[in-house]
mmCIF file of C-alpha atoms in Angstrom:
data_model
loop_
_atom_site.group_PDB
_atom_site.id
_atom_site.type_symbol
_atom_site.label_atom_id
_atom_site.label_comp_id
_atom_site.label_asym_id
_atom_site.label_seq_id
_atom_site.Cartn_x
_atom_site.Cartn_y
_atom_site.Cartn_z
ATOM 1 C CA MET A 1 -166.555 98.403 36.317
ATOM 2 C CA SER A 2 -170.040 99.353 37.440
ATOM 3 C CA SER A 3 -172.848 96.811 37.112
ATOM 4 C CA LYS A 4 -176.521 97.559 36.688
ATOM 5 C CA HIS A 5 -176.980 95.333 39.743
ATOM 6 C CA ALA A 6 -174.480 97.123 42.020
ATOM 7 C CA TRP A 7 -177.259 99.014 43.817
ATOM 8 C CA LYS A 8 -178.656 95.721 45.138
ATOM 9 C CA ILE A 9 -175.635 94.897 47.305
ATOM 10 C CA GLU A 10 -173.820 96.386 50.275
ATOM 11 C CA LEU A 11 -170.568 95.067 51.738
ATOM 12 C CA ILE A 12 -169.671 94.748 55.426
ATOM 13 C CA PRO A 13 -166.273 93.434 56.574
ATOM 14 C CA TRP A 14 -166.022 89.953 58.033
ATOM 15 C CA ASP A 15 -164.965 90.053 61.668
ATOM 16 C CA HIS A 16 -162.406 87.261 61.886
ATOM 17 C CA LEU A 17 -162.278 87.674 65.689
ATOM 18 C CA SER A 18 -166.020 87.101 66.157
ATOM 19 C CA PRO A 19 -167.101 83.489 66.806
ATOM 20 C CA GLU A 20 -170.458 84.263 65.193
ATOM 21 C CA HIS A 21 -168.843 85.640 62.028
ATOM 22 C CA VAL A 22 -166.425 82.712 61.867
ATOM 23 C CA GLN A 23 -169.226 80.158 62.242
ATOM 24 C CA ARG A 24 -171.286 81.874 59.536
ATOM 25 C CA MET A 25 -168.313 81.840 57.180
ATOM 26 C CA TYR A 26 -167.898 78.130 57.819
ATOM 27 C CA ASP A 27 -171.617 77.510 57.234
ATOM 28 C CA GLN A 28 -171.557 79.420 53.951
ATOM 29 C CA ARG A 29 -168.457 77.585 52.723
ATOM 30 C CA ILE A 30 -170.212 74.288 53.494
ATOM 31 C CA ALA A 31 -173.176 75.506 51.445
ATOM 32 C CA CYS A 32 -170.791 76.567 48.684
ATOM 33 C CA GLY A 33 -169.171 73.134 48.681
ATOM 34 C CA TRP A 34 -165.583 74.368 48.592
ATOM 35 C CA ARG A 35 -162.775 75.269 51.027
ATOM 36 C CA ALA A 36 -164.640 75.230 54.345
ATOM 37 C CA GLU A 37 -161.539 73.633 55.856
ATOM 38 C CA GLU A 38 -159.535 76.776 55.006
ATOM 39 C CA VAL A 39 -161.480 79.101 57.323
ATOM 40 C CA PRO A 40 -158.817 78.842 60.080
ATOM 41 C CA GLU A 41 -156.165 79.869 57.531
ATOM 42 C CA TRP A 42 -158.252 82.887 56.545
ATOM 43 C CA ILE A 43 -158.468 83.960 60.190
ATOM 44 C CA GLU A 44 -154.677 83.930 60.472
ATOM 45 C CA ALA A 45 -154.308 85.784 57.163
ATOM 46 C CA ALA A 46 -156.670 88.507 58.381
ATOM 47 C CA LYS A 47 -154.683 88.852 61.600
ATOM 48 C CA ARG A 48 -151.585 89.539 59.469
ATOM 49 C CA GLY A 49 -153.389 92.108 57.332
ATOM 50 C CA GLY A 50 -153.652 89.741 54.379
ATOM 51 C CA LYS A 51 -156.682 88.373 52.567
ATOM 52 C CA ILE A 52 -159.875 89.826 53.979
ATOM 53 C CA PHE A 53 -163.496 88.883 53.418
ATOM 54 C CA TYR A 54 -166.588 91.018 53.047
ATOM 55 C CA TRP A 55 -170.142 89.921 53.607
ATOM 56 C CA ALA A 56 -172.592 90.594 50.796
ATOM 57 C CA LEU A 57 -175.993 91.770 51.989
ATOM 58 C CA LEU A 58 -179.051 93.092 50.261
ATOM 59 C CA SER A 59 -179.390 96.852 50.061
ATOM 60 C CA ASP A 60 -182.377 98.420 51.798
ATOM 61 C CA ALA A 61 -183.411 99.685 48.352
ATOM 62 C CA VAL A 62 -184.157 96.178 47.056
ATOM 63 C CA PRO A 63 -187.916 95.659 46.662
ATOM 64 C CA ASP A 64 -189.244 92.713 48.681
ATOM 65 C CA ARG A 65 -185.914 92.577 50.504
ATOM 66 C CA ASP A 66 -187.328 90.730 53.512
ATOM 67 C CA ASP A 67 -189.018 88.150 51.292
ATOM 68 C CA ILE A 68 -185.774 87.512 49.425
ATOM 69 C CA ILE A 69 -183.841 87.089 52.659
ATOM 70 C CA GLY A 70 -186.617 84.753 53.809
ATOM 71 C CA LYS A 71 -186.008 82.523 50.782
ATOM 72 C CA HIS A 72 -182.332 82.373 51.641
ATOM 73 C CA VAL A 73 -182.995 81.520 55.293
ATOM 74 C CA GLU A 74 -185.572 78.903 54.318
ATOM 75 C CA ALA A 75 -182.880 77.150 52.275
ATOM 76 C CA TYR A 76 -180.204 77.633 54.959
ATOM 77 C CA PRO A 77 -181.941 77.734 58.369
ATOM 78 C CA LYS A 78 -178.590 77.828 60.226
ATOM 79 C CA GLU A 79 -178.221 81.368 58.890
ATOM 80 C CA SER A 80 -181.430 82.771 60.363
ATOM 81 C CA THR A 81 -179.718 84.680 63.195
ATOM 82 C CA PRO A 82 -178.496 88.169 62.198
ATOM 83 C CA LEU A 83 -174.842 89.066 62.575
ATOM 84 C CA LYS A 84 -173.613 92.452 63.802
ATOM 85 C CA ASP A 85 -171.094 94.738 62.123
ATOM 86 C CA THR A 86 -168.302 94.358 64.684
ATOM 87 C CA ALA A 87 -165.084 94.379 62.621
ATOM 88 C CA ALA A 88 -162.753 96.928 64.226
ATOM 89 C CA GLU A 89 -160.158 96.815 61.457
ATOM 90 C CA VAL A 90 -159.703 95.898 57.804
ATOM 91 C CA ARG A 91 -156.210 94.834 56.693
ATOM 92 C CA LEU A 92 -154.929 96.237 60.001
ATOM 93 C CA VAL A 93 -156.499 99.651 59.289
ATOM 94 C CA PRO A 94 -158.811 100.683 62.165
ATOM 95 C CA ARG A 95 -162.493 101.268 61.428
ATOM 96 C CA GLN A 96 -165.500 102.138 63.554
ATOM 97 C CA PRO A 97 -167.994 99.234 63.490
ATOM 98 C CA THR A 98 -171.612 100.303 63.136
ATOM 99 C CA MET A 99 -173.072 97.419 65.212
ATOM 100 C CA VAL A 100 -175.886 97.222 62.642
ATOM 101 C CA GLU A 101 -177.555 93.813 62.373
ATOM 102 C CA PHE A 102 -177.652 92.025 59.011
ATOM 103 C CA ILE A 103 -178.124 88.639 57.367
ATOM 104 C CA PRO A 104 -175.497 88.080 54.669
ATOM 105 C CA ILE A 105 -176.505 86.285 51.482
ATOM 106 C CA GLY A 106 -172.897 85.611 50.515
ATOM 107 C CA HIS A 107 -169.334 86.818 50.722
ATOM 108 C CA VAL A 108 -166.215 87.673 48.718
ATOM 109 C CA ALA A 109 -162.533 88.178 49.515
ATOM 110 C CA VAL A 110 -159.776 90.492 48.298
ATOM 111 C CA ASP A 111 -156.034 90.081 48.602
ATOM 112 C CA ILE A 112 -152.750 91.462 47.310
ATOM 113 C CA HIS A 113 -150.234 88.837 46.210
ATOM 114 C CA THR A 114 -146.481 89.277 46.339
ATOM 115 C CA PRO A 115 -144.794 91.058 43.398
ATOM 116 C CA GLU A 116 -142.995 87.784 42.610
ATOM 117 C CA GLU A 117 -146.267 85.847 42.382
ATOM 118 C CA ASP A 118 -147.837 88.444 40.106
ATOM 119 C CA MET A 119 -144.816 88.798 37.822
ATOM 120 C CA LYS A 120 -144.590 85.013 37.464
ATOM 121 C CA LEU A 121 -148.075 85.182 35.931
ATOM 122 C CA GLY A 122 -147.100 88.054 33.645
ATOM 123 C CA LEU A 123 -148.816 90.745 35.717
ATOM 124 C CA PRO A 124 -147.236 94.027 36.854
ATOM 125 C CA ALA A 125 -145.288 93.913 40.117
ATOM 126 C CA THR A 126 -147.758 96.320 41.719
ATOM 127 C CA GLY A 127 -151.308 97.470 41.151
ATOM 128 C CA THR A 128 -153.104 94.109 40.974
ATOM 129 C CA VAL A 129 -155.755 93.163 43.533
ATOM 130 C CA TRP A 130 -157.051 89.599 43.574
ATOM 131 C CA ILE A 131 -160.674 88.642 44.121
ATOM 132 C CA HIS A 132 -161.255 85.268 45.735
ATOM 133 C CA GLN A 133 -163.990 83.005 47.099
ATOM 134 C CA LEU A 134 -167.055 84.716 45.662
ATOM 135 C CA TYR A 135 -170.157 83.010 47.006
ATOM 136 C CA VAL A 136 -173.826 83.950 46.721
ATOM 137 C CA SER A 137 -176.645 81.881 48.196
ATOM 138 C CA ARG A 138 -177.607 79.204 45.674
ATOM 139 C CA ARG A 139 -181.243 79.876 46.507
ATOM 140 C CA LEU A 140 -180.861 83.409 45.124
ATOM 141 C CA HIS A 141 -178.942 82.750 41.916
ATOM 142 C CA GLY A 142 -180.236 84.646 38.894
ATOM 143 C CA GLY A 143 -181.103 87.831 40.763
ATOM 144 C CA GLY A 144 -177.995 89.798 39.797
ATOM 145 C CA TYR A 145 -176.544 89.585 43.304
ATOM 146 C CA GLY A 146 -173.298 87.973 42.138
ATOM 147 C CA SER A 147 -172.545 90.654 39.563
ATOM 148 C CA GLY A 148 -173.615 93.302 42.063
ATOM 149 C CA THR A 149 -171.166 91.900 44.611
ATOM 150 C CA MET A 150 -168.377 91.856 42.026
ATOM 151 C CA SER A 151 -169.058 95.465 41.092
ATOM 152 C CA LYS A 152 -168.931 96.568 44.724
ATOM 153 C CA ILE A 153 -165.719 94.676 45.507
ATOM 154 C CA GLU A 154 -164.049 96.001 42.354
ATOM 155 C CA THR A 155 -164.871 99.545 43.427
ATOM 156 C CA LEU A 156 -163.534 98.864 46.899
ATOM 157 C CA ALA A 157 -160.318 97.440 45.401
ATOM 158 C CA THR A 158 -159.569 100.756 43.666
ATOM 159 C CA GLN A 159 -159.660 102.635 46.952
ATOM 160 C CA SER A 160 -156.872 103.159 49.497
ATOM 161 C CA PRO A 161 -154.977 101.227 50.734
ATOM 162 C CA MET A 162 -155.239 98.705 47.852
ATOM 163 C CA ASN A 163 -155.396 101.183 44.932
ATOM 164 C CA ALA A 164 -155.982 98.549 42.244
ATOM 165 C CA LYS A 165 -155.380 99.232 38.575
ATOM 166 C CA ILE A 166 -156.106 95.619 37.651
ATOM 167 C CA VAL A 167 -158.374 93.067 39.330
ATOM 168 C CA ALA A 168 -157.564 89.401 38.831
ATOM 169 C CA LEU A 169 -159.038 86.058 39.821
ATOM 170 C CA ASP A 170 -158.750 82.361 39.160
ATOM 171 C CA THR A 171 -161.635 80.015 38.549
ATOM 172 C CA LEU A 172 -162.432 76.601 37.119
ATOM 173 C CA ALA A 173 -161.773 76.303 33.406
ATOM 174 C CA ARG A 174 -164.838 76.001 31.202
ATOM 175 C CA GLU A 175 -164.168 72.307 30.561
ATOM 176 C CA MET A 176 -164.497 71.488 34.246
ATOM 177 C CA GLN A 177 -168.043 72.835 34.331
ATOM 178 C CA SER A 178 -169.307 71.664 30.947
ATOM 179 C CA GLU A 179 -168.068 68.111 30.376
ATOM 180 C CA PRO A 180 -170.320 65.392 31.900
ATOM 181 C CA GLU A 181 -167.582 63.425 33.683
ATOM 182 C CA TYR A 182 -166.385 66.519 35.513
ATOM 183 C CA LEU A 183 -169.892 67.724 36.286
ATOM 184 C CA ASP A 184 -170.749 64.436 37.968
ATOM 185 C CA LEU A 185 -167.620 64.467 40.140
ATOM 186 C CA LEU A 186 -167.747 68.154 41.038
ATOM 187 C CA TYR A 187 -171.460 68.493 41.610
ATOM 188 C CA GLY A 188 -173.499 65.293 41.263
ATOM 189 C CA GLU A 189 -171.486 63.252 43.757
ATOM 190 C CA GLN A 190 -171.254 66.238 46.119
ATOM 191 C CA GLY A 191 -175.013 66.774 46.126
ATOM 192 C CA LEU A 192 -174.626 70.245 44.631
ATOM 193 C CA PRO A 193 -176.479 71.752 41.661
ATOM 194 C CA ALA A 194 -174.379 72.231 38.544
ATOM 195 C CA PRO A 195 -173.931 75.846 37.452
ATOM 196 C CA LYS A 196 -176.209 77.100 34.684
ATOM 197 C CA ILE A 197 -173.218 78.781 33.065
ATOM 198 C CA PRO A 198 -169.518 77.977 33.559
ATOM 199 C CA ASN A 199 -167.715 80.393 35.865
ATOM 200 C CA GLN A 200 -165.297 81.295 33.089
ATOM 201 C CA ASP A 201 -168.136 82.422 30.808
ATOM 202 C CA TRP A 202 -169.862 84.316 33.604
ATOM 203 C CA TYR A 203 -166.729 86.285 34.468
ATOM 204 C CA THR A 204 -166.196 86.955 30.763
ATOM 205 C CA SER A 205 -169.648 88.560 30.717
ATOM 206 C CA LEU A 206 -168.416 90.909 33.463
ATOM 207 C CA GLY A 207 -165.486 92.083 31.346
ATOM 208 C CA TYR A 208 -162.753 89.695 32.475
ATOM 209 C CA GLU A 209 -160.351 88.077 30.021
ATOM 210 C CA VAL A 210 -158.293 84.897 30.332
ATOM 211 C CA PHE A 211 -154.552 85.469 30.492
ATOM 212 C CA LYS A 212 -153.407 81.998 31.596
ATOM 213 C CA HIS A 213 -154.827 78.470 31.412
ATOM 214 C CA ASP A 214 -153.352 75.972 33.877
ATOM 215 C CA LYS A 215 -154.363 72.441 32.897
ATOM 216 C CA ASP A 216 -152.866 70.805 35.992
ATOM 217 C CA ALA A 217 -153.262 73.438 38.696
ATOM 218 C CA TYR A 218 -153.663 70.897 41.497
ATOM 219 C CA THR A 219 -154.975 67.407 42.196
ATOM 220 C CA TRP A 220 -158.341 66.969 43.891
ATOM 221 C CA ASN A 221 -159.313 63.703 45.577
ATOM 222 C CA PRO A 222 -163.123 63.668 45.903
ATOM 223 C CA ARG A 223 -163.087 60.133 47.295
ATOM 224 C CA GLU A 224 -160.712 57.282 47.914
ATOM 225 C CA GLY A 225 -159.082 56.017 44.736
ATOM 226 C CA VAL A 226 -160.186 58.961 42.605
ATOM 227 C CA SER A 227 -157.837 61.778 41.588
ATOM 228 C CA VAL A 228 -158.823 64.674 39.357
ATOM 229 C CA LEU A 229 -156.411 67.120 37.761
ATOM 230 C CA MET A 230 -158.095 70.480 38.235
ATOM 231 C CA GLN A 231 -157.907 72.985 35.399
ATOM 232 C CA LEU A 232 -157.946 76.685 36.258
ATOM 233 C CA VAL A 233 -158.040 79.837 34.210
ATOM 234 C CA TYR A 234 -156.564 83.114 35.421
ATOM 235 C CA MET A 235 -158.592 86.164 34.417
ATOM 236 C CA LYS A 236 -158.061 89.907 34.724
ATOM 237 C CA LYS A 237 -159.754 93.226 34.081
ATOM 238 C CA ALA A 238 -158.376 96.750 33.983
ATOM 239 C CA ILE A 239 -160.458 99.000 36.228
ATOM 240 C CA VAL A 240 -158.797 102.418 35.955
#
């Protein structure tokens, strides 16, 4: 479960009631290129004690931390203003916010699905925590911050009240990020850089294994007259 990069990252809860936190989440989803329009849904989910996001920030122990953050801000100037740790609860559990200022370089979410949803996928009725919407600043890719964030969120998932025995996720199937026609639609036409390694292969390197391949998960319409059947893989890892 632990990554050699875990020490580089700290997690602070997203404050879904803070306009500043909400705007930053929207800005980062725009930079990511996916699901910015779902931010209002995530606010409502957090209010119900459902899916909750955590900001990923650089640990104070990272050498040249300020320079690295500077590279991120240079690429995304809208994110130059620090946020404050103001979240007063996580999944309806009260917490004491520290009010510390920070500039997040990404984010990640965790959620618990219904027993019916998990069993339909062949997972146990209880004990599975889902990881969603991992994003790390594109300007900082290759520094180990993604694997560090995953390690930290996996550790958090094992703790109360989630108590995970398995962590699961879904991501684009390898074909969607390796075949030229898909790459052009997903990245070229969106003005986004293509990944150096498909998500599926990257998660495999972190110890995840595919347990389901959905070749027609949903239809994406990148522009008028174009429909793409999106292929997803579901992956899991035992963490206790």
